Short mmCIF file of C-alpha atoms in Angstrom, two decimals:
data_model
loop_
_atom_site.label_atom_id
_atom_site.label_comp_id
_atom_site.label_asym_id
_atom_site.label_seq_id
_atom_site.Cartn_x
_atom_site.Cartn_y
_atom_site.Cartn_z
CA MET A 206 -10.89 22.29 23.75
CA ASP A 207 -13.35 19.50 22.89
CA PHE A 208 -12.16 16.42 21.03
CA ASN A 209 -14.35 13.87 19.34
CA THR A 210 -12.71 10.80 20.84
CA ASP A 211 -14.72 8.42 18.65
CA ALA A 212 -13.45 10.17 15.51
CA LEU A 213 -9.87 10.15 16.83
CA LYS A 214 -10.11 6.45 17.65
CA SER A 215 -11.52 5.73 14.18
CA MET A 216 -8.68 7.65 12.50
CA GLN A 217 -6.12 5.79 14.62
CA GLU A 218 -7.63 2.43 13.63
CA GLU A 219 -7.59 3.43 9.95
CA GLY A 220 -3.94 4.45 10.28
CA HIS A 221 -3.04 1.10 11.83
CA ALA A 222 -4.86 -0.71 9.01
CA ILE A 223 -2.95 1.26 6.37
CA VAL A 224 0.39 0.45 8.03
CA ALA A 225 -0.54 -3.24 8.37
CA GLU A 226 -1.49 -3.40 4.68
CA ALA A 227 1.77 -1.72 3.63
CA GLU A 228 3.80 -4.15 5.75
CA ALA A 229 1.86 -7.25 4.65
CA PRO A 230 3.90 -9.70 2.55
CA ARG A 231 3.22 -9.42 -1.17
CA VAL A 232 4.53 -10.30 -4.63
CA TYR A 233 5.90 -7.67 -7.04
CA LYS A 234 5.20 -8.44 -10.69
CA ALA A 235 7.25 -6.84 -13.50
CA SER A 236 5.75 -5.56 -16.76
CA ASN A 237 6.65 -8.85 -18.49
CA GLY A 238 4.58 -10.84 -15.98
CA GLN A 239 7.60 -12.26 -14.14
CA CYS A 240 7.97 -11.80 -10.39
CA LEU A 241 10.70 -10.23 -8.29
CA ALA A 242 12.52 -13.12 -6.61
CA PHE A 243 15.82 -13.97 -5.03
CA SER A 244 18.25 -16.77 -5.74
CA ALA A 245 21.02 -17.07 -3.15
CA SER A 246 21.64 -13.33 -2.59
CA ALA A 247 20.86 -12.06 -6.11
CA LEU A 248 17.61 -10.33 -7.09
CA ILE A 249 16.16 -11.90 -10.24
CA LEU A 250 13.00 -12.30 -12.30
CA ALA A 251 11.26 -15.67 -12.11
CA ASN A 252 7.98 -17.30 -13.12
CA CYS A 253 5.42 -16.28 -10.52
CA ASN A 254 4.68 -19.21 -8.23
CA GLY A 255 3.97 -17.65 -4.83
CA LYS A 256 6.94 -19.34 -3.16
CA LYS A 257 8.75 -17.65 -0.28
CA ASN A 258 11.59 -16.40 -2.49
CA GLN A 259 9.00 -14.16 -4.20
CA THR A 260 7.42 -12.76 -1.04
CA TRP A 261 8.42 -9.26 0.05
CA SER A 262 7.35 -6.73 2.64
CA LEU A 263 8.17 -3.12 3.36
CA ASP A 264 8.77 -2.98 7.10
CA GLY A 265 8.27 -0.07 9.48
CA ASN A 266 11.79 1.15 8.64
CA ASN A 267 10.99 1.15 4.88
CA ARG A 268 13.30 -1.79 4.23
CA LEU A 269 12.32 -4.22 1.46
CA LEU A 270 12.45 -7.52 3.34
CA ALA A 271 12.71 -10.90 1.69
CA ALA A 272 11.09 -13.93 3.33
CA ASN A 273 14.55 -15.02 4.53
CA GLY A 274 14.88 -11.87 6.66
CA LYS A 275 17.49 -10.20 4.43
CA CYS A 276 17.01 -6.76 2.89
CA ALA A 277 17.20 -5.64 -0.72
CA GLY A 278 20.15 -3.31 -1.09
CA GLY A 279 20.54 -2.56 -4.77
CA SER A 280 20.78 -5.80 -6.73
CA HIS A 281 21.52 -8.14 -3.80
CA LEU A 282 20.11 -9.25 -0.47
CA LYS A 283 22.21 -8.23 2.50
CA ALA A 284 21.98 -8.12 6.26
CA CYS A 285 19.51 -5.36 7.11
CA ASP A 286 20.83 -1.97 8.17
CA ASN A 287 19.53 1.56 7.86
CA SER A 288 21.53 2.60 4.80
CA LYS A 289 19.88 4.61 2.02
CA PRO A 290 20.18 1.76 -0.54
CA GLN A 291 18.05 -0.42 1.78
CA LYS A 292 15.28 2.13 2.42
CA TRP A 293 12.51 1.77 -0.19
CA LYS A 294 9.12 3.16 -1.06
CA TYR A 295 6.55 1.96 -3.53
CA ASP A 296 5.73 5.27 -5.19
CA SER A 297 2.63 6.51 -6.99
CA SER A 298 4.19 5.50 -10.34
CA ARG A 299 4.43 1.89 -9.00
CA ARG A 300 8.22 1.99 -8.85
CA LEU A 301 10.31 0.60 -6.01
CA MET A 302 12.61 3.56 -5.28
CA ASN A 303 15.25 3.65 -2.56
CA GLN A 304 16.50 6.68 -0.63
CA ALA A 305 19.60 6.71 -2.84
CA LYS A 306 17.11 7.66 -5.64
CA LYS A 307 17.57 4.36 -7.51
CA CYS A 308 14.72 2.21 -8.82
CA LEU A 309 14.59 -1.56 -9.12
CA GLN A 310 14.47 -2.81 -12.69
CA PRO A 311 15.33 -6.06 -14.47
CA GLU A 312 18.24 -6.08 -16.91
CA GLY A 313 17.55 -6.58 -20.60
CA ASN A 314 15.07 -4.99 -22.95
CA PRO A 315 12.79 -6.83 -22.93
CA PRO A 316 13.73 -8.56 -19.68
CA GLN A 317 13.74 -12.35 -19.69
CA LYS A 318 13.14 -14.99 -17.02
CA GLY A 319 16.20 -15.21 -14.80
CA ALA A 320 17.28 -11.63 -15.58
CA ARG A 321 19.11 -9.88 -12.77
CA VAL A 322 17.20 -7.10 -11.06
CA VAL A 323 19.35 -4.06 -10.35
CA ALA A 324 19.05 -0.59 -8.85
CA ALA A 325 19.22 1.90 -11.73
CA ASN A 326 18.56 5.60 -12.24
CA CYS A 327 14.82 6.16 -11.99
CA ASN A 328 13.02 7.01 -15.21
CA LYS A 329 9.70 6.41 -16.95
CA SER A 330 10.69 2.95 -18.24
CA ALA A 331 8.07 0.18 -18.07
CA ARG A 332 10.86 -2.01 -16.69
CA GLN A 333 10.66 -0.03 -13.44
CA ILE A 334 6.93 -0.64 -12.95
CA TRP A 335 5.98 -3.30 -10.38
CA LYS A 336 2.38 -4.41 -9.90
#
């Protein structure tokens, strides 16, 4: 069987680039323009300022990591483990959904600055959209 090694190498490089982009630190902005942040161990909304408490990454284990090395597990940061509430994906609807089938959303309608961000049943609410 003949393999096109150049094509295989190119596909491998593209795959590595996709993984690196997914794991790169980023900011998640809610529909009201506020950013996902943490204060102590609570997840909250805050004015976007690019500080470390607003920087998140999805690691190779699908954990939503804060800049302090803790993981989002529902509405709080906790020591990282491999539990379903700590395994997240950013889905095609731009929701942050964990393996427990809960989506991150700020409390309040409309949410305000400082609102707690909680894991709630996933739905079509604009409050569950993160850009």
